[in-house]
Tab-separated table of C-alpha atoms and ligand atoms in Angstrom:
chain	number	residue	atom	x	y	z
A	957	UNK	CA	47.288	81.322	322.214
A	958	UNK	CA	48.456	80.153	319.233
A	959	UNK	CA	49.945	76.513	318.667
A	960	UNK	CA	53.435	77.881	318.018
A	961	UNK	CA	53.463	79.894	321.367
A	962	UNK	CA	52.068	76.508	323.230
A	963	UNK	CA	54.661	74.250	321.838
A	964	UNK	CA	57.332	77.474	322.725
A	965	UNK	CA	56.350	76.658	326.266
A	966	UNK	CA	55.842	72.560	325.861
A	967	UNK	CA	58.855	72.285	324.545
A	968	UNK	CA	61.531	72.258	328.014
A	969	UNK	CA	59.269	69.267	329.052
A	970	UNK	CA	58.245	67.578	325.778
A	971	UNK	CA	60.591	64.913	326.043
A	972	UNK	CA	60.108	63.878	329.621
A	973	UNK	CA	56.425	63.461	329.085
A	974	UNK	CA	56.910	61.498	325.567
A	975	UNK	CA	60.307	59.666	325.084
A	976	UNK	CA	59.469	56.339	326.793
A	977	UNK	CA	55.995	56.331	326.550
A	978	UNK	CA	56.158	56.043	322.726
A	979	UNK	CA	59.101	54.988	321.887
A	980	UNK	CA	58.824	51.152	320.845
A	981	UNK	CA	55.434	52.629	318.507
A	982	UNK	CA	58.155	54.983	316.742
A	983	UNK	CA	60.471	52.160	316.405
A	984	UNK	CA	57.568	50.256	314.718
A	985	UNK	CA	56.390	52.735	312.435
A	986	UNK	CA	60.043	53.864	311.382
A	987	UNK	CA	60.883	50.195	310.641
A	988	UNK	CA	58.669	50.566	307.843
A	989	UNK	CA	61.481	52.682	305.706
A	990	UNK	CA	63.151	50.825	303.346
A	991	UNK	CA	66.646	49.548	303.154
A	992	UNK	CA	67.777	51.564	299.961
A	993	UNK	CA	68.641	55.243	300.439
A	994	UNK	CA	65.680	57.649	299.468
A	995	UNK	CA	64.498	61.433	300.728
A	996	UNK	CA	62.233	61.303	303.792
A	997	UNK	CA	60.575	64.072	305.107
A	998	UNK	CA	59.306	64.863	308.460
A	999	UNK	CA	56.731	66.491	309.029
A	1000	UNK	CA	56.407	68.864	312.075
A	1001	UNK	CA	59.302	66.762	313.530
A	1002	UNK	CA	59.157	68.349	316.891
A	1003	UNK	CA	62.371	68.240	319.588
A	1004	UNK	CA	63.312	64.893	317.023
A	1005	UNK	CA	62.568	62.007	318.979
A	1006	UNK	CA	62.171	59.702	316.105
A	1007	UNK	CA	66.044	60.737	314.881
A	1008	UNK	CA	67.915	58.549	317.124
A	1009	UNK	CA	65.779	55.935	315.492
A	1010	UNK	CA	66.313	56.103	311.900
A	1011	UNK	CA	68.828	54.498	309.711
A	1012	UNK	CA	71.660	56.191	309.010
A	1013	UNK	CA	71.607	54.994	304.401
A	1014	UNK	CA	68.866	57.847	303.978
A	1015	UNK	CA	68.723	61.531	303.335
A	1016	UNK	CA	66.383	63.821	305.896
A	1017	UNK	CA	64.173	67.476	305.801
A	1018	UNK	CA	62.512	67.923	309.180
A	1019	UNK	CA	59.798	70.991	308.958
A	1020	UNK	CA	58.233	72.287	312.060
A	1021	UNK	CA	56.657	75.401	313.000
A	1022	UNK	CA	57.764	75.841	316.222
A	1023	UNK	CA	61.726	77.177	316.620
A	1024	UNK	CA	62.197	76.252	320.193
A	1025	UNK	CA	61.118	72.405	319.209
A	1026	UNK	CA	63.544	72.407	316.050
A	1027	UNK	CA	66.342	73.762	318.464
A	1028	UNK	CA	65.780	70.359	320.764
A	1029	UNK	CA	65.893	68.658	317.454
A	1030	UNK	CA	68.998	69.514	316.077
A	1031	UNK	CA	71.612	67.962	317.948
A	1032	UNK	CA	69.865	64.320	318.082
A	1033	UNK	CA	70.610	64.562	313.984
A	1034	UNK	CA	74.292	64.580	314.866
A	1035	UNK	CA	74.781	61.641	313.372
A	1036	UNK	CA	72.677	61.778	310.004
A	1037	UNK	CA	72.435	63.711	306.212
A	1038	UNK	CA	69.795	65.907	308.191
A	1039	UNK	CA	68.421	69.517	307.400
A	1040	UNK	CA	65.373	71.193	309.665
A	1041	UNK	CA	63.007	73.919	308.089
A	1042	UNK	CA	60.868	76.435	309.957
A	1043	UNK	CA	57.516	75.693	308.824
A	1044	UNK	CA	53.728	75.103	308.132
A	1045	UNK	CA	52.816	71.360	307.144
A	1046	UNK	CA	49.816	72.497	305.574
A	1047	UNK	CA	51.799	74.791	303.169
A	1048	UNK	CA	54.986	72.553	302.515
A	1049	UNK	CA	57.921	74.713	301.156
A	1050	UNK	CA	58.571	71.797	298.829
A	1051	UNK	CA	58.454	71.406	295.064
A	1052	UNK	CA	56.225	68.211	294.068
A	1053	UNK	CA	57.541	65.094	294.472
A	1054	UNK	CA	60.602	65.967	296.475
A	1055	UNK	CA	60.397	63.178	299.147
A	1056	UNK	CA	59.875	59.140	298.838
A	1057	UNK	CA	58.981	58.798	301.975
A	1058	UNK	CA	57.178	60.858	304.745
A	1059	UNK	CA	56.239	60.629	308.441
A	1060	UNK	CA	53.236	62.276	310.173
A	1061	UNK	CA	54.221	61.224	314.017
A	1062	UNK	CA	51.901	63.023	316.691
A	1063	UNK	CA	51.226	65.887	313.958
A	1064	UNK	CA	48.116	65.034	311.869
A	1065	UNK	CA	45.870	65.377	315.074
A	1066	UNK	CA	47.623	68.243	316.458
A	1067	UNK	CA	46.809	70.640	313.486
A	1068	UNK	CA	43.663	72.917	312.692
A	1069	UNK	CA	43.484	71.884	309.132
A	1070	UNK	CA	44.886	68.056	308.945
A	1071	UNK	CA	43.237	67.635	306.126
A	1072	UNK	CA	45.664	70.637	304.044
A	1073	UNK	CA	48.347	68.555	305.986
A	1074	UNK	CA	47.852	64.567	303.992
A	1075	UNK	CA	46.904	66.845	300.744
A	1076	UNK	CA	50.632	68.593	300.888
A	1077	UNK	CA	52.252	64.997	301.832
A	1078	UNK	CA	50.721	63.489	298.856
A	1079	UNK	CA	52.005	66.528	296.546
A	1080	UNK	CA	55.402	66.439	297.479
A	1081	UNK	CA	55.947	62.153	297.348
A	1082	UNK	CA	56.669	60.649	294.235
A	1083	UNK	CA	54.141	57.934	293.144
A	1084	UNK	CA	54.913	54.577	295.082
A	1085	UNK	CA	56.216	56.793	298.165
A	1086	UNK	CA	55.032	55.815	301.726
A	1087	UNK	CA	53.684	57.666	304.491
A	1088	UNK	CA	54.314	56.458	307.993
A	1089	UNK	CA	51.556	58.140	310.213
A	1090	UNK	CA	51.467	57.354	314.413
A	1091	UNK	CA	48.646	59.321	315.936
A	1092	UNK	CA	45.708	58.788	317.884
A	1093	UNK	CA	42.572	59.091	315.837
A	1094	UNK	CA	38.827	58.802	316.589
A	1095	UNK	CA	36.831	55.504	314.659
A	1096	UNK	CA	34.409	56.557	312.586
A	1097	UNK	CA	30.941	57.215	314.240
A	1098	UNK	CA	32.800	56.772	318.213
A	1099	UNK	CA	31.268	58.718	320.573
A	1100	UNK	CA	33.964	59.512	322.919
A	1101	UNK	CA	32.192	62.228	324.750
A	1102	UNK	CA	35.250	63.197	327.580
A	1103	UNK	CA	37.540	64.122	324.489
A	1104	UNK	CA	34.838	66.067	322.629
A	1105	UNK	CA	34.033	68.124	325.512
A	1106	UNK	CA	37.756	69.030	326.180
A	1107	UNK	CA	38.833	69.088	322.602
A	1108	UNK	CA	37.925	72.724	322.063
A	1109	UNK	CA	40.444	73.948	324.971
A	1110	UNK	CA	43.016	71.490	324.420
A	1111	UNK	CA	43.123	71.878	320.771
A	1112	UNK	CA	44.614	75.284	321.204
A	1113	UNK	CA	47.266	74.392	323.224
A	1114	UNK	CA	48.554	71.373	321.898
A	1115	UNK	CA	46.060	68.403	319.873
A	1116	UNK	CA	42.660	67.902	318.620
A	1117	UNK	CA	40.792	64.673	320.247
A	1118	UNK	CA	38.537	64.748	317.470
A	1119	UNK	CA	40.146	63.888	314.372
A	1120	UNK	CA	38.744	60.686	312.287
A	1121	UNK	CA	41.228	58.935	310.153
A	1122	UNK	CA	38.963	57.824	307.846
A	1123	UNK	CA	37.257	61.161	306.915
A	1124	UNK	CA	40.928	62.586	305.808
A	1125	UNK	CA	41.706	59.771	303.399
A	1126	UNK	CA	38.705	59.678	301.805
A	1127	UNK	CA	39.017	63.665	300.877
A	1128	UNK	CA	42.473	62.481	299.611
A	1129	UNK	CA	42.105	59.923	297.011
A	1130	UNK	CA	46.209	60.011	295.949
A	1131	UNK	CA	46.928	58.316	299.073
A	1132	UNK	CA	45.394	54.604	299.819
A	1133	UNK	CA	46.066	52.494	303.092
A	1134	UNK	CA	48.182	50.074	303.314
A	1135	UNK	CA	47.899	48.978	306.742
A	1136	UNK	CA	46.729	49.986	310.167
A	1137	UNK	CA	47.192	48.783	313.540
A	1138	UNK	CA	46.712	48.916	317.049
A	1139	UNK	CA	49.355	51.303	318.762
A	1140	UNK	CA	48.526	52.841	322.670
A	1141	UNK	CA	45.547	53.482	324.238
A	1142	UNK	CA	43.821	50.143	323.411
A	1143	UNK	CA	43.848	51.270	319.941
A	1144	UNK	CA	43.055	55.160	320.477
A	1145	UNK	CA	47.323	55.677	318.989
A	1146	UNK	CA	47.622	53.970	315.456
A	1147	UNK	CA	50.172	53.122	313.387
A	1148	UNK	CA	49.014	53.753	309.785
A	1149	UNK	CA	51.234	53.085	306.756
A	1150	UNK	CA	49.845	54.692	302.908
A	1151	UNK	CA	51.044	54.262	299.551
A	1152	UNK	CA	50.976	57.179	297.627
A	1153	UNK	CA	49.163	55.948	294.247
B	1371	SAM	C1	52.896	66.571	319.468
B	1371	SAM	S1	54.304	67.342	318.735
B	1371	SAM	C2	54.973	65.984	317.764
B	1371	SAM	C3	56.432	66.144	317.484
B	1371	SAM	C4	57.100	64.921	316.855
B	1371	SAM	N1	56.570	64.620	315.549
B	1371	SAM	C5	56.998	63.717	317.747
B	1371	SAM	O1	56.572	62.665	317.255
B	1371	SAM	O2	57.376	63.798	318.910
B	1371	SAM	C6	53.566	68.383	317.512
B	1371	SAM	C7	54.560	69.240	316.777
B	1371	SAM	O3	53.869	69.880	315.711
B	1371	SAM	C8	54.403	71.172	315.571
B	1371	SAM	N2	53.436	71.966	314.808
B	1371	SAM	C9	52.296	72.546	315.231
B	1371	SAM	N3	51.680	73.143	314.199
B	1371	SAM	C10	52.455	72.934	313.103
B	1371	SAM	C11	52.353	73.297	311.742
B	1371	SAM	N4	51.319	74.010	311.281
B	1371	SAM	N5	53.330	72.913	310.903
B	1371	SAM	C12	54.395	72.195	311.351
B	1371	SAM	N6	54.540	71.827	312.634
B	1371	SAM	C13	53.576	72.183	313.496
B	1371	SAM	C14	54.658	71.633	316.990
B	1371	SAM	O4	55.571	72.699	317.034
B	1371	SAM	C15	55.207	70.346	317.599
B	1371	SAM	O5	56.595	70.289	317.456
């Protein structure tokens, strides 16, 4: 099955299973935009449960593969300069440098190649842009055996469980950490800002 036919399914009960459970993290991360209008993509942007949480000053692209997630999406945008795109995040349909800011929420451990993902991010920010990233990652070197014996079923359906943070920025040197914190999961969920360089 591929992930676009799993999230087809997900979607009807997405937002039951995620919209108070992570929330206040969103309302962290997002409160990392900046006060003066700018272009902010994001990225696989799902049924939108970030929108209601974004200020109102700045212009937005959603992309995300998945049709029946982009339809949930739409109408939470009511009230912002928003436009959605049916797409692959690791082959953005963007020209370089098109965005000032983007956000990776719940998307860089849910694809096959998340690497291709944080190399297309930093292609299409300008230089000084941010990226806003809430995920849950694996530390380097953690064992974790539970989610590395289920990771190869669920990451066909929905996420990886075995994605290190640290081994995608060092294959992308354009991008450099600014900070990263604690979200869920006694640490398992981050919240991990970059400055594109
Ligand atoms: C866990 S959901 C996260 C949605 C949203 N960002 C959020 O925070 O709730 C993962 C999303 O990634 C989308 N997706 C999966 N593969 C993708 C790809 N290659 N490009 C863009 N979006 C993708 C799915 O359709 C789904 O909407």
């Amino acid at each position: 099955m591929s992930l676009k036919h799993s999230y087809t399914l997900i979607s009807p009960f997405y937002d039951a299973a995620l919209t108070a459970a992570t929330r206040a993290q969103r309302a962290r991360s997002l409160a990392g935009l900046p006060s003066t209008p700018a272009r902010v993509l994001l990225s696989g942007v799902g049924t939108g449960l970030d929108l209601p949480l974004l200020p109102q000053q700045h212009s937005y692209t959603g992309i995300d593969l998945t049709h029946a997630m982009l339809r949930r999406a739409m109408p939470r945008a009511a009230q912002l300069d928003f436009c959605c795109v049916q797409g692959d995040a690791q082959r953005l349909p963007f020209a370089d440098r098109s965005f000032d800011h983007v956000i990776l929420h719940l998307i860089l451990a849910v694809l096959p190649n998340p690497f291709a993902c944080l190399e297309e991010t930093a292609r299409v920010l300008v230089p000084g842009g941010s990226v806003l990233i809430f995920d849950k990652f694996l530390q380097t070197g953690q064992w974790a055996p539970l989610r590395r014996l289920v990771n190869p079923m669920v990451r066909r359906v929905a996420t990886r469980l075995d994605v290190v943070f640290e081994e995608l920025l060092d294959k992308t040197p354009q991008l450099v950490m600014e900070s990263d914190q604690p979200a869920l999961a006694a640490g398992w969920f981050r919240l991990i800002r970059l400055k594109r360089v």
